[in-house]
PDB file of C-alpha atoms in Angstrom:
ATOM      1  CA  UNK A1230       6.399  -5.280 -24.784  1.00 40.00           C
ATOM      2  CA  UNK A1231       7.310  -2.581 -22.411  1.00 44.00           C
ATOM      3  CA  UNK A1232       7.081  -3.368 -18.290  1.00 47.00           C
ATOM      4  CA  UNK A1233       4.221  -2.645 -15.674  1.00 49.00           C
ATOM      5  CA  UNK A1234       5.928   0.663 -13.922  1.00 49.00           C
ATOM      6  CA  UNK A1235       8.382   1.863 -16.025  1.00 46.00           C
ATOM      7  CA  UNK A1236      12.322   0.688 -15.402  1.00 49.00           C
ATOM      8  CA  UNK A1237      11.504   2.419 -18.970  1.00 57.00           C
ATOM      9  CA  UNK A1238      13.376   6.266 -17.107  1.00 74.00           C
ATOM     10  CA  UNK A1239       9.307   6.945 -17.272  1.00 86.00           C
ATOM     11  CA  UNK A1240       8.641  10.581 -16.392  1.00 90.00           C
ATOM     12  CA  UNK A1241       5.471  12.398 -16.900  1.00 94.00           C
ATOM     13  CA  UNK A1242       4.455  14.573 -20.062  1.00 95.00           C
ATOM     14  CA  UNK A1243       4.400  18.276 -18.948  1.00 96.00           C
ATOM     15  CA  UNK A1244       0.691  18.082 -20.443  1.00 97.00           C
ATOM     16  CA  UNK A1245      -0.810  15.313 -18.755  1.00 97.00           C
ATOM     17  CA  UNK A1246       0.421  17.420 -15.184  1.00 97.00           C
ATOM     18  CA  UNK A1247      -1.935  19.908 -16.845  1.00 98.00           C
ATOM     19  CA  UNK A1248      -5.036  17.637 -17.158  1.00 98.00           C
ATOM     20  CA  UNK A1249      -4.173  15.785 -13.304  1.00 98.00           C
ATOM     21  CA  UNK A1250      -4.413  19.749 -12.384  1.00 98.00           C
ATOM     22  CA  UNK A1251      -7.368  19.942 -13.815  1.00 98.00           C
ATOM     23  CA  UNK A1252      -8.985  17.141 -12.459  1.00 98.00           C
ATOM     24  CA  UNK A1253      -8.321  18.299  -9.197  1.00 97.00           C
ATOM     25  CA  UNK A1254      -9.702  21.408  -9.659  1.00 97.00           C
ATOM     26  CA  UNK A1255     -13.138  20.007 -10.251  1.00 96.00           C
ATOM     27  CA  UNK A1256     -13.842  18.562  -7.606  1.00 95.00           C
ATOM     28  CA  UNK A1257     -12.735  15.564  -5.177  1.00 96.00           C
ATOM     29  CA  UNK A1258     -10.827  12.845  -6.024  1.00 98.00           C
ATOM     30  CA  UNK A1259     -11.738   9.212  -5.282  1.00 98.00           C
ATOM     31  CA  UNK A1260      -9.673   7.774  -2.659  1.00 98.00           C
ATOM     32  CA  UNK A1261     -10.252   4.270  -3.385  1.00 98.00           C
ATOM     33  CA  UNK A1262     -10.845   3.288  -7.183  1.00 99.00           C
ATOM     34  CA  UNK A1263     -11.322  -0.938  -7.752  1.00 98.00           C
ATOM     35  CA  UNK A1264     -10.980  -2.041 -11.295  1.00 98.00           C
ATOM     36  CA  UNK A1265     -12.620  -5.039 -12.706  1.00 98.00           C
ATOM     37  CA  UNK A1266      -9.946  -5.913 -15.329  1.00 98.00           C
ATOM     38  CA  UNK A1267     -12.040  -7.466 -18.233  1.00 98.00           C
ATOM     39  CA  UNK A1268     -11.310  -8.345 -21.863  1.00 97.00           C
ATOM     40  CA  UNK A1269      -8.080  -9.699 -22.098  1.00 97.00           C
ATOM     41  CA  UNK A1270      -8.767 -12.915 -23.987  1.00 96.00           C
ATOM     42  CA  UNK A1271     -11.292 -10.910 -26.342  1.00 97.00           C
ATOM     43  CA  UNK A1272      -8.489  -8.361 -27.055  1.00 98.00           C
ATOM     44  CA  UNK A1273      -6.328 -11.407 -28.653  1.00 97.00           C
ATOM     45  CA  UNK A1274      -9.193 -13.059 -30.202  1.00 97.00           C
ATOM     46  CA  UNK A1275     -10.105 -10.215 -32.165  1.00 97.00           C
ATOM     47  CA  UNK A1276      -6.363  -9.929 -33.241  1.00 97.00           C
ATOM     48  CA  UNK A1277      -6.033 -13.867 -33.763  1.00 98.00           C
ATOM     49  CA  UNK A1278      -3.595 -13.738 -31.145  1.00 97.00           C
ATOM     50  CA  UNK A1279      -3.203 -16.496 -28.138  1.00 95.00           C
ATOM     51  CA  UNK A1280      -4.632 -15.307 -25.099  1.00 95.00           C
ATOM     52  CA  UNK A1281      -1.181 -15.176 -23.407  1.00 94.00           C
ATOM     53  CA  UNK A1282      -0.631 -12.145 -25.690  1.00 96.00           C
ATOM     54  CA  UNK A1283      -4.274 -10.228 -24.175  1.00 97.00           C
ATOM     55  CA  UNK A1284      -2.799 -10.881 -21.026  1.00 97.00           C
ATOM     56  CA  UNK A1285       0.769  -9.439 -21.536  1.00 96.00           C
ATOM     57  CA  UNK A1286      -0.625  -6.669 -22.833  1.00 97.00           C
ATOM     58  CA  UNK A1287      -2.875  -5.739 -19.966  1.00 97.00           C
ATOM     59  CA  UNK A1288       0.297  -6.045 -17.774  1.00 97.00           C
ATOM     60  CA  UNK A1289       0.709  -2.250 -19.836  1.00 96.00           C
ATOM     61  CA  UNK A1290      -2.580  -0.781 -19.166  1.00 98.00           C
ATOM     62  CA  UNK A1291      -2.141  -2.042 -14.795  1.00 98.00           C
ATOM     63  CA  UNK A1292       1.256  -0.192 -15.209  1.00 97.00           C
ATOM     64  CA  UNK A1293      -0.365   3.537 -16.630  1.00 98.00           C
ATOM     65  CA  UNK A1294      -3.484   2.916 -14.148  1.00 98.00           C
ATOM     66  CA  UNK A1295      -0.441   2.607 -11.461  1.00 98.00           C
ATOM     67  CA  UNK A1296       1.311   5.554 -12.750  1.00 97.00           C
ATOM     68  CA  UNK A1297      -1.622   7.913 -12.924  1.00 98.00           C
ATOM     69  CA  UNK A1298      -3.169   6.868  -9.578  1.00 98.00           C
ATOM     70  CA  UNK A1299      -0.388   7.376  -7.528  1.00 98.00           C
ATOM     71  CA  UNK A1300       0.474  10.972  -9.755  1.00 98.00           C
ATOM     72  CA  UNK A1301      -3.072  12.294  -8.639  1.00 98.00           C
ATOM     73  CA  UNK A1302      -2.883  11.280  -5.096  1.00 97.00           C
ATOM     74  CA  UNK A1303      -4.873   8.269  -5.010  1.00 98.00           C
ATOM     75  CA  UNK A1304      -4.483   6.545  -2.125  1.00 98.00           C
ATOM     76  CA  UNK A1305      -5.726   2.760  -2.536  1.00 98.00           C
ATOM     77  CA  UNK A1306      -6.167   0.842  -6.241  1.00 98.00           C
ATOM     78  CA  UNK A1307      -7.373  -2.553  -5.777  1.00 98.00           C
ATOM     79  CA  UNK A1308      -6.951  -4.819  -9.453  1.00 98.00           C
ATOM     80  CA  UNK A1309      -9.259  -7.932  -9.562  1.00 98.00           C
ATOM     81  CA  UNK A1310      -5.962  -9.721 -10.846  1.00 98.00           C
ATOM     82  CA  UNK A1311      -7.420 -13.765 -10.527  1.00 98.00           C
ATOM     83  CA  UNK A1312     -10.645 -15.058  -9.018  1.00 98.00           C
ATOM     84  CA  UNK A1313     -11.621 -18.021  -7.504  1.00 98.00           C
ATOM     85  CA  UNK A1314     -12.955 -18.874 -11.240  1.00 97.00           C
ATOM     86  CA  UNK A1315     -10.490 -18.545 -12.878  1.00 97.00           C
ATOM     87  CA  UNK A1316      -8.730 -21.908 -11.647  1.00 98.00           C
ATOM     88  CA  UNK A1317     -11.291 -23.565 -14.268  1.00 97.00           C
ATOM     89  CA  UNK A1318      -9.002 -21.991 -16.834  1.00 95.00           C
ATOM     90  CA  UNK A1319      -6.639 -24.087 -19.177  1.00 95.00           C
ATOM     91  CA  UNK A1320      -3.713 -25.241 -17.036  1.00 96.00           C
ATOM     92  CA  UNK A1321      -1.662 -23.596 -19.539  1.00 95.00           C
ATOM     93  CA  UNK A1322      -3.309 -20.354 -19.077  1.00 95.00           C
ATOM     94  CA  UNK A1323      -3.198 -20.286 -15.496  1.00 97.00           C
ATOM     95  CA  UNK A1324       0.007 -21.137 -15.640  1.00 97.00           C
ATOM     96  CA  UNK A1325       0.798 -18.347 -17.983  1.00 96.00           C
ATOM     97  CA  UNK A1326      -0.573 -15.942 -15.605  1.00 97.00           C
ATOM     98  CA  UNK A1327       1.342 -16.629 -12.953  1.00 98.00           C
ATOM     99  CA  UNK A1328       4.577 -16.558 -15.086  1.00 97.00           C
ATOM    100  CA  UNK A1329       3.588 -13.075 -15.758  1.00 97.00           C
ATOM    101  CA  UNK A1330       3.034 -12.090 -12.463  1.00 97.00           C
ATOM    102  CA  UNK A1331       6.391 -13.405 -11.177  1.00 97.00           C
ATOM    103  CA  UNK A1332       8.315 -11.650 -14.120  1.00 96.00           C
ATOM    104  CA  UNK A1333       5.570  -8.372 -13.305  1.00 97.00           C
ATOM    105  CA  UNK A1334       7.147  -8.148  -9.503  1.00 97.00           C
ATOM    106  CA  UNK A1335      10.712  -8.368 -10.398  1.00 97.00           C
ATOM    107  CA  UNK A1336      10.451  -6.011 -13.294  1.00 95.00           C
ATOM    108  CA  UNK A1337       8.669  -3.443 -11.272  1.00 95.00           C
ATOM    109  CA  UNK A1338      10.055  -3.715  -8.008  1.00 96.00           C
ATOM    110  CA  UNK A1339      12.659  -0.844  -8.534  1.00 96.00           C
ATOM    111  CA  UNK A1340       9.975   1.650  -9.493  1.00 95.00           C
ATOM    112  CA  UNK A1341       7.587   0.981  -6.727  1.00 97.00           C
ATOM    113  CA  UNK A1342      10.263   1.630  -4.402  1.00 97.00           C
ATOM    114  CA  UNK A1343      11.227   4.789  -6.211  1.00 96.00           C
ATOM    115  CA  UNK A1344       7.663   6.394  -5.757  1.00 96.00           C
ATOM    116  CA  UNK A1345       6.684   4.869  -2.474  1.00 97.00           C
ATOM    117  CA  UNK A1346       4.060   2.099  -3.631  1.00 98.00           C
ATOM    118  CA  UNK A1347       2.808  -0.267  -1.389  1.00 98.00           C
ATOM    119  CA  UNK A1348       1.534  -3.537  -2.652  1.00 98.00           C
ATOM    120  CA  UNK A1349      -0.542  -6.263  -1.006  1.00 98.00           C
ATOM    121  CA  UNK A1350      -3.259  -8.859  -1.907  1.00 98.00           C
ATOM    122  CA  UNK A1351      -6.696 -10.321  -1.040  1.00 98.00           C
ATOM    123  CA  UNK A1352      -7.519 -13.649  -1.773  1.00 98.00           C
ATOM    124  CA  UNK A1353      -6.679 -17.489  -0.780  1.00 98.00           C
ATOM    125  CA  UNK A1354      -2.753 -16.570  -2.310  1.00 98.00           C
ATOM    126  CA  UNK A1355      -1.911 -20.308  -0.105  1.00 97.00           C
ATOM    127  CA  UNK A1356      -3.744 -21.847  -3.289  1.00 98.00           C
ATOM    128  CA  UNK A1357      -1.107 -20.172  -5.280  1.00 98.00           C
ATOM    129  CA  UNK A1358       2.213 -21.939  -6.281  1.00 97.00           C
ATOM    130  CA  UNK A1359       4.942 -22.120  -3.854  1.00 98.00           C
ATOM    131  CA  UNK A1360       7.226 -19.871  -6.085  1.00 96.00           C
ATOM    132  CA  UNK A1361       4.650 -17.150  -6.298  1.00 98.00           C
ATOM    133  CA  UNK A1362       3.816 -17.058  -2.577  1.00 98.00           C
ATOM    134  CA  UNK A1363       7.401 -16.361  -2.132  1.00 98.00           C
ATOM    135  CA  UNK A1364       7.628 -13.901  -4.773  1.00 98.00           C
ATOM    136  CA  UNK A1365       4.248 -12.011  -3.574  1.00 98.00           C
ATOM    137  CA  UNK A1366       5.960 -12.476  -0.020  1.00 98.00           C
ATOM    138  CA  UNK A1367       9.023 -10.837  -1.113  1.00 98.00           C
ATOM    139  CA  UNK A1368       7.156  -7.924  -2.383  1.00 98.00           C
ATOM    140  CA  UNK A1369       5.195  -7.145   0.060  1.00 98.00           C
ATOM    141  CA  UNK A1370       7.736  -7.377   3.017  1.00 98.00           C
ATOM    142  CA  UNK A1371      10.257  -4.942   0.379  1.00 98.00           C
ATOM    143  CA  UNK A1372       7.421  -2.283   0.032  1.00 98.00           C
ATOM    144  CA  UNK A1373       5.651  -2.407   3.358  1.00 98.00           C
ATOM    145  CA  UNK A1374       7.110   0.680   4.663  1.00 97.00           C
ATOM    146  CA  UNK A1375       6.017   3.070   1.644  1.00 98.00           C
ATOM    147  CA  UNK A1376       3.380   5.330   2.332  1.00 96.00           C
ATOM    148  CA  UNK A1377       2.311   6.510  -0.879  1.00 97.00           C
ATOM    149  CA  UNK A1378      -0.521   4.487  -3.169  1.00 98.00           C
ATOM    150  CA  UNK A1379      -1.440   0.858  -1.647  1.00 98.00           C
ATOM    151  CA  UNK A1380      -1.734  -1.401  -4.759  1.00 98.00           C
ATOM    152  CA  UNK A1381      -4.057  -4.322  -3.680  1.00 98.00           C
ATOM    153  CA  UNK A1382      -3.916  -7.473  -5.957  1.00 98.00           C
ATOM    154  CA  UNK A1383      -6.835 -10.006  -5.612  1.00 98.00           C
ATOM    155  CA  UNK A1384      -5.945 -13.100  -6.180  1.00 98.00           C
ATOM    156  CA  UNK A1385      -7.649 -16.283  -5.904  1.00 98.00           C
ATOM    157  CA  UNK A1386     -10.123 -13.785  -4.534  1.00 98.00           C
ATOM    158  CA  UNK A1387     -14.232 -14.234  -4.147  1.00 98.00           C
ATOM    159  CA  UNK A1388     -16.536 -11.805  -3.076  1.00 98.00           C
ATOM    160  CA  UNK A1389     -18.757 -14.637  -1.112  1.00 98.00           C
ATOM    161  CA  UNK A1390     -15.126 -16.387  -0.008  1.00 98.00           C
ATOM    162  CA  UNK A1391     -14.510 -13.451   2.071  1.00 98.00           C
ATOM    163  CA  UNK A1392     -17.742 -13.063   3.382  1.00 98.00           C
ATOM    164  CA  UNK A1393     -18.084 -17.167   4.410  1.00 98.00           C
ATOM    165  CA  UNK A1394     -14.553 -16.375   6.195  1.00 98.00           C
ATOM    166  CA  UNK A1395     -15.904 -13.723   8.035  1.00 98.00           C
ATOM    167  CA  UNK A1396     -18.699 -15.230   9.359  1.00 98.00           C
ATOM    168  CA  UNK A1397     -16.849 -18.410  10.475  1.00 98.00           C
ATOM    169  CA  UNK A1398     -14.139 -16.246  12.469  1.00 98.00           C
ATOM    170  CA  UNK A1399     -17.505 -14.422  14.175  1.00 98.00           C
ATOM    171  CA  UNK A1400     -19.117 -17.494  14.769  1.00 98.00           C
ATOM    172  CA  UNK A1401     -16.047 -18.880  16.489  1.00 98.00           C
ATOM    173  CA  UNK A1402     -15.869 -15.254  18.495  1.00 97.00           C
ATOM    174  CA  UNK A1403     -19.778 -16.251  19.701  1.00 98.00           C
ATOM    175  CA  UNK A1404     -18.643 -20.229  20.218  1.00 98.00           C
ATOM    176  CA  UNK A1405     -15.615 -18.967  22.470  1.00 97.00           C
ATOM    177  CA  UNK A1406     -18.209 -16.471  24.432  1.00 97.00           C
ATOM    178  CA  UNK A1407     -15.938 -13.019  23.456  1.00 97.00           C
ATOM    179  CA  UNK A1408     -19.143 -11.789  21.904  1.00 97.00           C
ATOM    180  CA  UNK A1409     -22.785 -12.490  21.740  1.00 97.00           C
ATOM    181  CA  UNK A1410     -24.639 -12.695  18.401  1.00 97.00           C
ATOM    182  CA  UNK A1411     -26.311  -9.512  19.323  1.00 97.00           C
ATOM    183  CA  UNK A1412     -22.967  -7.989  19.491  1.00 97.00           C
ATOM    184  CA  UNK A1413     -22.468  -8.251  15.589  1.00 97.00           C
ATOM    185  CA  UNK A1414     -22.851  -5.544  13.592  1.00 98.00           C
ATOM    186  CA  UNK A1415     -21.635  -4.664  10.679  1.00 97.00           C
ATOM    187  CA  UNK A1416     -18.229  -2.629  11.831  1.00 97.00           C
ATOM    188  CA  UNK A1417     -17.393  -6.792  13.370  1.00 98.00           C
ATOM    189  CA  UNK A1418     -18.653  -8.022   9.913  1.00 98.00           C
ATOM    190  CA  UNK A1419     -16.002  -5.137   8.078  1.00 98.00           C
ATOM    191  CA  UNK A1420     -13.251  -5.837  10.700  1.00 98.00           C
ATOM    192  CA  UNK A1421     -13.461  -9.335   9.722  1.00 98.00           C
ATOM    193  CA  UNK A1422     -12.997  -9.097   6.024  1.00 98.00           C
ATOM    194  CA  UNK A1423      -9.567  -9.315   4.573  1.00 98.00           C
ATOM    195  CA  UNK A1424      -9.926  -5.569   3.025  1.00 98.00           C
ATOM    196  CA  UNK A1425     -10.553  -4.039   6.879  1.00 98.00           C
ATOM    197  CA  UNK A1426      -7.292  -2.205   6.350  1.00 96.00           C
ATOM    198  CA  UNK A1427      -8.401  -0.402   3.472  1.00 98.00           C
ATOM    199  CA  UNK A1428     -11.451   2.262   3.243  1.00 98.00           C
ATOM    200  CA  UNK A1429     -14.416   1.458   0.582  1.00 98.00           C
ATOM    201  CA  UNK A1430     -14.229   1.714  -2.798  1.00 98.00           C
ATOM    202  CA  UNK A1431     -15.240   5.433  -3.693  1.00 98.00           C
ATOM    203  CA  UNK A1432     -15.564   4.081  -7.440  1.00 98.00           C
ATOM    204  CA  UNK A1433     -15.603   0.974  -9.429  1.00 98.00           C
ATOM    205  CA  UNK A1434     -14.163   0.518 -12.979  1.00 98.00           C
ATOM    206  CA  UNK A1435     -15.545  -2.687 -15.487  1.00 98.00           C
ATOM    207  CA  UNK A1436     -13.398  -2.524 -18.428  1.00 98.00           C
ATOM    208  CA  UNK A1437     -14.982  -4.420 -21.877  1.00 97.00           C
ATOM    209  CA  UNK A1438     -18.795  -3.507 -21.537  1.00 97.00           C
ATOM    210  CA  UNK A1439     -19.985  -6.339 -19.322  1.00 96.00           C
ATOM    211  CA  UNK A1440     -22.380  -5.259 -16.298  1.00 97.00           C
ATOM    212  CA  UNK A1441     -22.214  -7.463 -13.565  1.00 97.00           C
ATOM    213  CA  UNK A1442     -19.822  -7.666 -10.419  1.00 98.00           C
ATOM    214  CA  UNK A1443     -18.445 -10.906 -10.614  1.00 98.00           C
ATOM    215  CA  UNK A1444     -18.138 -11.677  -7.267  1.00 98.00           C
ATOM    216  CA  UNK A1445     -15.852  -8.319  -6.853  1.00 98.00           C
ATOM    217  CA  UNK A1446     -15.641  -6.283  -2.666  1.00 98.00           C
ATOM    218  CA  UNK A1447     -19.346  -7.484  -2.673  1.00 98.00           C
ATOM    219  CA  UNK A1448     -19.348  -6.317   0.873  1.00 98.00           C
ATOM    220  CA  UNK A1449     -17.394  -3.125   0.289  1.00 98.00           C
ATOM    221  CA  UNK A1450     -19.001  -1.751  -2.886  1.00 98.00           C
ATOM    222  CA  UNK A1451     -22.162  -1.334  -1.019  1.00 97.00           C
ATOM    223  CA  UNK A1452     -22.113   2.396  -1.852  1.00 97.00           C
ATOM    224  CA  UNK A1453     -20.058   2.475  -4.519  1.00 98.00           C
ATOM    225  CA  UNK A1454     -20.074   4.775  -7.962  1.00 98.00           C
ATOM    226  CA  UNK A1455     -20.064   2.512 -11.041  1.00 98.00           C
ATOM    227  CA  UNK A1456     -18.434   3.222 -14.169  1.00 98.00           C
ATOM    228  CA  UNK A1457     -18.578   0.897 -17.296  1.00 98.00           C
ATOM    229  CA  UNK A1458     -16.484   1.107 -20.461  1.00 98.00           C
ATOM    230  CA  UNK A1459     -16.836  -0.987 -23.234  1.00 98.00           C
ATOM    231  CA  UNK A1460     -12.998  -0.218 -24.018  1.00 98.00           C
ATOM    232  CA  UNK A1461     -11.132  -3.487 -23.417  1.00 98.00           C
ATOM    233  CA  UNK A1462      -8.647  -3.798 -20.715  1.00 98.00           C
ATOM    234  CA  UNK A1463      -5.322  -4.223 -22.648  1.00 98.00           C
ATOM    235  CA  UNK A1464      -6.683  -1.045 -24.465  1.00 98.00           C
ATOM    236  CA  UNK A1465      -7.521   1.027 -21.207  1.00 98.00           C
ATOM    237  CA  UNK A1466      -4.839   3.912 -20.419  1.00 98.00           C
ATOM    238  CA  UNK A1467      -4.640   7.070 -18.032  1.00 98.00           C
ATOM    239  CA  UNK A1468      -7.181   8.803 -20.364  1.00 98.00           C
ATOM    240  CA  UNK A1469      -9.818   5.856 -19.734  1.00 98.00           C
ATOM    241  CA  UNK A1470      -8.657   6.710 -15.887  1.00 98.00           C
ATOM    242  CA  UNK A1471      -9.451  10.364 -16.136  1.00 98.00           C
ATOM    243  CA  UNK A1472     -12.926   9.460 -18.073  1.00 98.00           C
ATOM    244  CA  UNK A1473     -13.937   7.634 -15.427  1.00 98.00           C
ATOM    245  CA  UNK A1474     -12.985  10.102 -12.484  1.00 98.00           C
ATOM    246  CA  UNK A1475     -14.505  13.010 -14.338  1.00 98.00           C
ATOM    247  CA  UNK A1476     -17.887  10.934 -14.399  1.00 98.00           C
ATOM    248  CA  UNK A1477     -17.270  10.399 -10.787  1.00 98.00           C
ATOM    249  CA  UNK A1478     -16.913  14.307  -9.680  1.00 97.00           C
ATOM    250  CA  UNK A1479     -20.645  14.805 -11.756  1.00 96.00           C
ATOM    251  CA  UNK A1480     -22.365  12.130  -9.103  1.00 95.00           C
ATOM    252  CA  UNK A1481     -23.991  12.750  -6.088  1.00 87.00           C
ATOM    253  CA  UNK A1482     -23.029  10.786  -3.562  1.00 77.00           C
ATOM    254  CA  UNK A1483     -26.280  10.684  -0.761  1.00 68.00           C
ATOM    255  CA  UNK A1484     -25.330   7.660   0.890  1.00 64.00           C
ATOM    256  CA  UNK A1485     -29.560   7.100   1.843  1.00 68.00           C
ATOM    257  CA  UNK A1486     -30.288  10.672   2.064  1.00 66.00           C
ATOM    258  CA  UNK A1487     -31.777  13.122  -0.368  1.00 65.00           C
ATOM    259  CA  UNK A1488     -30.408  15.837  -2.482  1.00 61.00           C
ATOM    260  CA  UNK A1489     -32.555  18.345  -0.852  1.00 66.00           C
ATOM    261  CA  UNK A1490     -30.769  16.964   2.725  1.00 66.00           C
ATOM    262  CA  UNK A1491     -27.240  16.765   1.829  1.00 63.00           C
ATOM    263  CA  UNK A1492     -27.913  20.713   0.519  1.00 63.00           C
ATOM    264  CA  UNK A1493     -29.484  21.753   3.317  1.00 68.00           C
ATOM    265  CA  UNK A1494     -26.999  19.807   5.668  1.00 63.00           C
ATOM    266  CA  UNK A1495     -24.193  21.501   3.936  1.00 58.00           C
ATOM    267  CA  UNK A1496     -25.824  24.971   3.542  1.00 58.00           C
ATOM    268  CA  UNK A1497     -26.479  24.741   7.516  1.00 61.00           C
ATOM    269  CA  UNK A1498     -22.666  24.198   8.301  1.00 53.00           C
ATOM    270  CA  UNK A1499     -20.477  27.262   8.781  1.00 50.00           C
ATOM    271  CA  UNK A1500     -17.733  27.697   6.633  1.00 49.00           C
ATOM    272  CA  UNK A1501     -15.226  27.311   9.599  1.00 50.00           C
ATOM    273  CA  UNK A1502     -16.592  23.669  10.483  1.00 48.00           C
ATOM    274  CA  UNK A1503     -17.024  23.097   6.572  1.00 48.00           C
ATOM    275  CA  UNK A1504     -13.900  20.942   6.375  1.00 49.00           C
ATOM    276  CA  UNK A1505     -13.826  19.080   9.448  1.00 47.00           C
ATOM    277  CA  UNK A1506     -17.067  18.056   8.587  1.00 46.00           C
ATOM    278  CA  UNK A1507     -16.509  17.112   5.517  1.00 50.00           C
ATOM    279  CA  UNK A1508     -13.518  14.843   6.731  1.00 52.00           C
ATOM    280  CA  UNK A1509     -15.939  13.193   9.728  1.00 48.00           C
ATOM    281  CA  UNK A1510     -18.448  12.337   6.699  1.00 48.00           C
ATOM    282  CA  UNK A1511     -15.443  10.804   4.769  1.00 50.00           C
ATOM    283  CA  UNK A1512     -14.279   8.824   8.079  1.00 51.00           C
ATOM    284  CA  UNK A1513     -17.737   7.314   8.685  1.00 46.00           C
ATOM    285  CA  UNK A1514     -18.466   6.287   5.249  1.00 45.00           C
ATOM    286  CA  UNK A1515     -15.292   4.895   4.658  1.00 47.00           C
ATOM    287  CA  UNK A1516     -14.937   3.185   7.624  1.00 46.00           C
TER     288      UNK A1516
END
């Protein structure tokens, strides 16, 4: 089974440059793309493997997402990796997992440090064993000084966790008199959720059909673009990637506003202010 990132010598077909080149020249790239990794155990099932084996192989498809992402600039790819949930798995299986991850951060180190990719994670990761708090630890600390893509793993993560957290540290704000409860708004409510470092999700992949969020950034894909493929994760590669961006370049994002408004808005800007209006747009939205 090969590894996540590649201590494979990976290096980029001269023809897949071509397609990132043409990606880019169609429009804008999402900055932040969150992936609902779904369909492991269905993967196996349908090839009367164990489950371990769907999840293994999905370890290949996070690696080429990786890859890709950081190749076209991407700056933030957030993996829902293990939710709350999933602790009602088999004990074996959750086990499993976190063997994988463990063996997943060692393998890959190397490469991450190569091509300057940060990693961190959401999530209660104190409900994770010891050994992979360290390991996670260790990882983070070794790649906090890269400044290329920031891979965020959820783990242990819930949608409606992070939103009961943030209200408790507010309410303890209002108890302690720092703030009134007319004070809160909803740039307190963002700078209290554990993804306030990171901007929105520009677009959200579901890998294996299913339409639903599953308790996924249920804050922070407020305004998000959706794409759905019925392709299965351990199946999903770069080409699944590009799919999904391409379908992303053909929406229009209006944020509340019409599509008459955002032409006129735009047709009413000078060409000169074009771009710094274009990047005060992105700031607000993104947060």
């Amino acid at each position: 089974m090969r590894k996540f990132l590649g201590p494979d010598k990976y290096q980029q077909p001269e023809d897949d440059k071509r397609v990132q080149q043409e990606l880019r020249a169609r429009g804008k790239l999402p900055h932040h793309i969150a992936v609902i990794m779904d369909g492991n155990g269905r993967w196996a099932e349908e090839r009367s493997l164990p489950r371990a084996a769907g999840h293994q192989a999905g370890i290949a498809s996070l690696r080429d997402v990786t890859r890709s992402s950081r190749e076209l600039g991407i700056g933030y790819l957030t993996v829902y990796a293990f939710s709350t949930d999933n602790w009602k798995r088999p004990k074996r299986e959750v086990s499993m997992l976190f063997r994988l991850l463990v063996k997943m951060l060692r393998d890959e180190m190397q490469e991450m440090l190569e091509n300057g990719v940060r990693l961190k994670t959401i999530g209660q990761t104190s409900l994770l064993p010891k050994s992979v708090q360290e390991e996670l630890n260790r990882a983070i600390e070794r790649t906090s000084k890269n400044k290329g893509l920031t891979l965020t793993l959820a783990l242990s993560y819930s949608g409606r966790w992070d939103l009961v957290r943030a209200m408790q540290a507010i309410a303890l704000e209002v108890r302690s008199g720092k703030i009134s409860p007319e004070d809160i708004s909803e740039e307190i409510i963002r700078s209290s959720l554990t993804t306030s470092e990171m901007p929105d999700p520009d677009l959200l992949v579901r890998t294996s059909g299913e339409l639903r969020l599953s308790n996924f950034l249920l804050w922070e894909l407020a305004y998000s673009e959706i794409h759905v493929t019925k392709t299965l994760w351990p199946d999903f590669r770069r080409e699944h990637l590009y799919e999904a961006i391409r379908e992303y370049q053909t929406r229009e994002r209006r944020f509340g506003l019409t599509g008459a408004q955002l032409k006129k808005n735009k047709d009413d800007v000078s060409p000169e202010h074009q771009s710094y209006v274009e990047k005060l747009i992105s700031k607000i939205t993104r947060g």
